[in-house]
């Protein structure tokens, strides 16, 4: 299958990423050890190796280190959270859900689990479970609640309830105006309605709040490519690659933009980058 023929799958994954999957949380790779974590010295060392590998984009090495950490301490909270991040990065929602429920059993606070668990459920096509199980209750910190409301909006988008999604995004923006995710989901709604320029404006608002927002750069690349502005698309994908260790989808998408410009060598380099991180996709 050629790269160009695979682009619709990449674009579908990108839209899934924005609307349903990867409103990316700050990676647990950077988190401090959870209070009360009873990890052994060996588990701590393996976890640090996993964090470093994650930041370098070496998912295979991170996975090996996390398995070591969890063999040493099956209830290591930080290892479970980072493992879920890794599984979500590879779009394995079922595995991430299992890991996150283990994290709840390990007494990880609900506030640390609800956002990635919502992503895991959405990735599996379970929007009803998000709406029924993960309530944006008032005990959540304002930014976390706003982001969970955005995931509820993503669930409503998946159910075809755009008006309800828009209302949830209004509520999320009011709860925490500094949070970028409502603007990102607004871009998805606008794009679904055919308003690509307005969607780009919403993404610019998101990037003004969160310049490192991987998904905003990714969708900006997709929209500008659909508009025929291939240099702008290539640049946006490059920003996504530079700003996240989870770079395989942006690398694949930039390969397509480069191929469409006749930049074969650059496209091949991007495919190699994507394949190294997620060979099952490529």
Short mmCIF file of C-alpha atoms in Angstrom, two decimals:
data_model
loop_
_atom_site.label_atom_id
_atom_site.label_comp_id
_atom_site.label_asym_id
_atom_site.label_seq_id
_atom_site.Cartn_x
_atom_site.Cartn_y
_atom_site.Cartn_z
CA UNK A 1 0.00 0.00 0.00
CA UNK A 2 1.41 3.41 -0.95
CA UNK A 3 1.87 6.26 1.50
CA UNK A 4 -0.70 8.39 -0.31
CA UNK A 5 -3.31 5.63 -0.19
CA UNK A 6 -2.68 5.24 3.50
CA UNK A 7 -3.20 8.95 4.19
CA UNK A 8 -6.97 8.63 4.76
CA UNK A 9 -6.20 6.17 7.56
CA UNK A 10 -3.68 8.60 9.02
CA UNK A 11 -6.15 11.47 8.78
CA UNK A 12 -8.85 9.37 10.40
CA UNK A 13 -6.43 8.56 13.20
CA UNK A 14 -5.61 12.24 13.58
CA UNK A 15 -9.26 13.17 13.90
CA UNK A 16 -9.70 10.32 16.35
CA UNK A 17 -6.73 11.75 18.20
CA UNK A 18 -8.39 15.14 18.55
CA UNK A 19 -12.00 14.18 18.99
CA UNK A 20 -11.86 10.85 20.67
CA UNK A 21 -8.45 9.75 21.77
CA UNK A 22 -5.43 11.79 22.51
CA UNK A 23 -6.29 15.04 24.16
CA UNK A 24 -2.89 14.31 25.54
CA UNK A 25 -2.44 14.61 29.26
CA UNK A 26 0.82 15.85 30.65
CA UNK A 27 2.80 12.61 30.51
CA UNK A 28 3.05 10.67 33.72
CA UNK A 29 6.65 10.13 32.65
CA UNK A 30 7.31 13.53 34.17
CA UNK A 31 5.26 12.95 37.29
CA UNK A 32 6.75 12.74 40.73
CA UNK A 33 6.39 9.43 42.60
CA UNK A 34 2.93 9.11 44.12
CA UNK A 35 2.51 9.55 47.84
CA UNK A 36 2.75 6.25 49.65
CA UNK A 37 4.28 4.37 46.70
CA UNK A 38 6.07 1.29 48.05
CA UNK A 39 8.43 0.68 45.16
CA UNK A 40 11.66 -1.22 45.68
CA UNK A 41 14.98 0.27 44.67
CA UNK A 42 15.01 -1.99 41.61
CA UNK A 43 11.54 -0.83 40.61
CA UNK A 44 12.56 2.80 41.04
CA UNK A 45 15.58 2.30 38.83
CA UNK A 46 13.55 0.57 36.15
CA UNK A 47 10.93 3.31 36.30
CA UNK A 48 13.56 5.99 35.80
CA UNK A 49 14.85 4.08 32.77
CA UNK A 50 11.29 3.94 31.43
CA UNK A 51 10.82 7.68 31.91
CA UNK A 52 14.02 8.42 30.03
CA UNK A 53 13.10 6.05 27.20
CA UNK A 54 9.64 7.61 26.94
CA UNK A 55 11.07 11.10 26.62
CA UNK A 56 13.42 9.82 23.92
CA UNK A 57 10.52 8.25 22.05
CA UNK A 58 11.89 4.73 22.55
CA UNK A 59 8.65 2.95 23.37
CA UNK A 60 10.05 -0.58 23.22
CA UNK A 61 12.76 0.15 25.79
CA UNK A 62 10.22 1.97 27.97
CA UNK A 63 7.90 -1.05 27.87
CA UNK A 64 10.66 -3.47 28.87
CA UNK A 65 11.65 -1.22 31.79
CA UNK A 66 8.04 -0.87 32.94
CA UNK A 67 7.55 -4.63 32.92
CA UNK A 68 10.65 -4.89 35.11
CA UNK A 69 9.34 -2.22 37.50
CA UNK A 70 5.98 -3.95 37.83
CA UNK A 71 7.59 -7.34 38.41
CA UNK A 72 9.39 -5.77 41.33
CA UNK A 73 6.36 -3.88 42.60
CA UNK A 74 3.03 -4.85 41.01
CA UNK A 75 1.27 -1.88 42.61
CA UNK A 76 3.80 0.80 41.67
CA UNK A 77 1.45 3.67 40.92
CA UNK A 78 3.77 5.66 38.66
CA UNK A 79 4.72 2.59 36.64
CA UNK A 80 1.06 1.77 36.05
CA UNK A 81 0.27 5.34 34.95
CA UNK A 82 3.23 5.49 32.58
CA UNK A 83 2.38 2.07 31.16
CA UNK A 84 -1.12 3.36 30.40
CA UNK A 85 0.39 6.41 28.67
CA UNK A 86 2.51 4.12 26.53
CA UNK A 87 -0.45 1.90 25.64
CA UNK A 88 -2.51 4.95 24.69
CA UNK A 89 0.33 6.28 22.57
CA UNK A 90 0.14 3.05 20.60
CA UNK A 91 -3.67 3.35 20.43
CA UNK A 92 -4.25 0.20 22.50
CA UNK A 93 -7.29 1.37 24.42
CA UNK A 94 -8.21 -2.05 25.80
CA UNK A 95 -4.80 -2.61 27.36
CA UNK A 96 -4.75 0.94 28.73
CA UNK A 97 -8.18 0.46 30.31
CA UNK A 98 -6.98 -2.72 32.04
CA UNK A 99 -3.87 -0.95 33.31
CA UNK A 100 -5.80 2.07 34.57
CA UNK A 101 -8.28 -0.11 36.45
CA UNK A 102 -5.28 -1.82 38.03
CA UNK A 103 -4.08 1.67 38.97
CA UNK A 104 -7.38 2.37 40.72
CA UNK A 105 -7.00 -0.93 42.59
CA UNK A 106 -3.52 0.28 43.56
CA UNK A 107 -5.18 3.34 45.13
CA UNK A 108 -4.07 5.86 42.52
CA UNK A 109 -6.28 8.91 43.12
CA UNK A 110 -9.31 9.09 40.83
CA UNK A 111 -8.24 12.54 39.60
CA UNK A 112 -5.10 11.01 38.09
CA UNK A 113 -7.02 8.25 36.30
CA UNK A 114 -10.20 9.79 34.89
CA UNK A 115 -8.59 11.60 31.95
CA UNK A 116 -6.51 8.74 30.52
CA UNK A 117 -9.32 6.29 31.28
CA UNK A 118 -11.70 8.43 29.24
CA UNK A 119 -9.21 8.34 26.37
CA UNK A 120 -8.93 4.57 26.66
CA UNK A 121 -12.68 4.11 26.54
CA UNK A 122 -13.09 6.50 23.61
CA UNK A 123 -10.36 4.74 21.69
CA UNK A 124 -12.36 1.51 22.04
CA UNK A 125 -15.56 3.14 20.81
CA UNK A 126 -17.18 3.28 24.25
CA UNK A 127 -18.48 6.84 24.48
CA UNK A 128 -21.45 5.81 26.62
CA UNK A 129 -19.08 4.42 29.24
CA UNK A 130 -17.32 7.79 29.44
CA UNK A 131 -20.61 9.60 29.97
CA UNK A 132 -21.98 7.07 32.47
CA UNK A 133 -18.87 6.19 34.45
CA UNK A 134 -16.59 9.23 34.52
CA UNK A 135 -18.48 12.14 35.98
CA UNK A 136 -16.91 15.65 35.97
CA UNK A 137 -17.74 16.12 39.63
CA UNK A 138 -17.07 19.24 41.62
CA UNK A 139 -14.35 17.60 43.71
CA UNK A 140 -12.01 17.66 40.71
CA UNK A 141 -9.59 20.55 40.31
CA UNK A 142 -10.95 23.10 37.83
CA UNK A 143 -8.54 22.31 35.00
CA UNK A 144 -9.05 18.55 35.38
CA UNK A 145 -12.80 19.01 35.40
CA UNK A 146 -12.64 21.16 32.24
CA UNK A 147 -10.56 18.55 30.47
CA UNK A 148 -12.96 15.80 31.49
CA UNK A 149 -15.85 17.90 30.19
CA UNK A 150 -13.94 18.11 26.91
CA UNK A 151 -13.74 14.32 26.86
CA UNK A 152 -17.49 14.20 27.47
CA UNK A 153 -17.80 16.47 24.44
CA UNK A 154 -15.67 14.01 22.49
CA UNK A 155 -18.02 11.24 23.54
CA UNK A 156 -20.99 13.25 22.32
CA UNK A 157 -19.22 13.87 19.00
CA UNK A 158 -18.78 10.10 18.70
CA UNK A 159 -22.51 9.68 19.29
CA UNK A 160 -23.36 12.30 16.68
CA UNK A 161 -24.64 14.76 19.29
CA UNK A 162 -22.87 17.89 18.10
CA UNK A 163 -25.17 20.32 19.92
CA UNK A 164 -24.58 18.58 23.23
CA UNK A 165 -20.86 18.54 22.52
CA UNK A 166 -20.87 22.28 21.87
CA UNK A 167 -22.70 22.94 25.15
CA UNK A 168 -20.17 20.85 27.06
CA UNK A 169 -17.31 22.76 25.45
CA UNK A 170 -18.90 26.03 26.56
CA UNK A 171 -19.10 24.65 30.09
CA UNK A 172 -15.49 23.48 29.96
CA UNK A 173 -14.24 26.84 28.72
CA UNK A 174 -16.12 28.61 31.49
CA UNK A 175 -14.74 26.26 34.15
CA UNK A 176 -11.10 26.82 33.18
CA UNK A 177 -10.55 29.45 30.45
CA UNK A 178 -6.82 28.73 30.39
CA UNK A 179 -7.29 25.10 29.30
CA UNK A 180 -6.70 24.48 25.59
CA UNK A 181 -8.70 21.29 25.05
CA UNK A 182 -12.10 22.94 24.56
CA UNK A 183 -10.66 24.96 21.68
CA UNK A 184 -9.20 21.80 20.14
CA UNK A 185 -12.53 20.00 20.29
CA UNK A 186 -14.25 23.11 18.97
CA UNK A 187 -11.95 22.86 15.97
CA UNK A 188 -13.13 19.29 15.39
CA UNK A 189 -16.78 20.40 15.48
CA UNK A 190 -16.08 23.26 13.09
CA UNK A 191 -14.20 20.98 10.74
CA UNK A 192 -17.09 18.52 10.75
CA UNK A 193 -19.32 21.42 9.75
CA UNK A 194 -17.06 22.33 6.85
CA UNK A 195 -15.67 25.51 8.43
CA UNK A 196 -11.97 24.78 7.99
CA UNK A 197 -10.81 28.38 8.42
CA UNK A 198 -12.77 28.74 11.66
CA UNK A 199 -11.30 25.43 12.81
CA UNK A 200 -7.80 26.80 12.19
CA UNK A 201 -8.68 29.89 14.22
CA UNK A 202 -9.81 27.68 17.09
CA UNK A 203 -6.53 25.80 16.91
CA UNK A 204 -4.61 29.06 17.04
CA UNK A 205 -6.48 29.93 20.23
CA UNK A 206 -5.54 26.53 21.64
CA UNK A 207 -1.90 27.00 20.71
CA UNK A 208 -1.92 30.42 22.33
CA UNK A 209 -2.81 28.70 25.59
CA UNK A 210 -0.68 25.58 25.10
CA UNK A 211 2.11 26.07 22.52
CA UNK A 212 3.28 22.48 22.99
CA UNK A 213 -0.13 20.94 22.26
CA UNK A 214 0.81 18.05 19.99
CA UNK A 215 -2.74 17.38 18.81
CA UNK A 216 -3.37 20.99 17.83
CA UNK A 217 -0.27 21.02 15.63
CA UNK A 218 -1.25 17.66 14.18
CA UNK A 219 -4.75 18.77 13.23
CA UNK A 220 -3.42 22.07 11.91
CA UNK A 221 -1.21 20.03 9.60
CA UNK A 222 -4.16 17.92 8.46
CA UNK A 223 -6.36 20.94 7.73
CA UNK A 224 -3.70 22.91 5.87
CA UNK A 225 -2.86 19.82 3.84
CA UNK A 226 -6.51 19.38 2.88
CA UNK A 227 -6.50 23.05 1.85
CA UNK A 228 -3.52 22.39 -0.41
CA UNK A 229 -0.97 24.37 1.62
CA UNK A 230 1.64 21.63 1.74
CA UNK A 231 4.53 23.73 3.14
CA UNK A 232 2.31 24.87 6.03
CA UNK A 233 1.21 21.30 6.64
CA UNK A 234 4.81 20.08 6.65
CA UNK A 235 5.77 22.81 9.11
CA UNK A 236 2.86 22.02 11.44
CA UNK A 237 3.68 18.31 11.48
CA UNK A 238 7.28 19.24 12.22
CA UNK A 239 6.14 21.21 15.25
CA UNK A 240 4.15 18.19 16.45
CA UNK A 241 7.18 15.94 16.05
CA UNK A 242 9.40 18.36 17.94
CA UNK A 243 7.01 18.79 20.85
CA UNK A 244 6.10 15.23 21.85
CA UNK A 245 7.88 11.92 22.33
CA UNK A 246 4.81 10.32 20.74
CA UNK A 247 5.76 11.31 17.20
CA UNK A 248 4.81 8.39 14.96
CA UNK A 249 1.52 9.74 13.58
CA UNK A 250 2.91 13.22 12.90
CA UNK A 251 5.93 11.63 11.22
CA UNK A 252 3.71 9.52 8.96
CA UNK A 253 1.54 12.52 8.11
CA UNK A 254 4.58 14.69 7.33
CA UNK A 255 5.86 11.91 5.07
CA UNK A 256 2.69 12.19 3.02
CA UNK A 257 2.96 15.99 2.84
CA UNK A 258 6.58 15.69 1.76
CA UNK A 259 5.78 13.01 -0.79
CA UNK A 260 3.11 15.26 -2.31
CA UNK A 261 5.83 17.90 -2.74
CA UNK A 262 8.24 15.45 -4.34
CA UNK A 263 10.49 15.32 -1.27
CA UNK A 264 11.05 11.58 -1.45
CA UNK A 265 14.15 11.40 0.76
CA UNK A 266 12.48 13.37 3.54
CA UNK A 267 9.34 11.24 3.25
CA UNK A 268 11.36 8.04 3.56
CA UNK A 269 13.11 9.40 6.67
CA UNK A 270 9.75 10.18 8.26
CA UNK A 271 8.39 6.73 7.46
CA UNK A 272 11.46 5.23 9.11
CA UNK A 273 10.81 7.36 12.20
CA UNK A 274 7.17 6.30 12.37
CA UNK A 275 8.03 2.64 11.79
CA UNK A 276 10.69 2.65 14.49
CA UNK A 277 8.18 3.88 17.04
CA UNK A 278 5.04 2.05 15.94
CA UNK A 279 5.80 -0.63 13.33
CA UNK A 280 2.31 -2.12 13.56
CA UNK A 281 0.80 1.06 12.11
CA UNK A 282 3.21 1.50 9.21
#
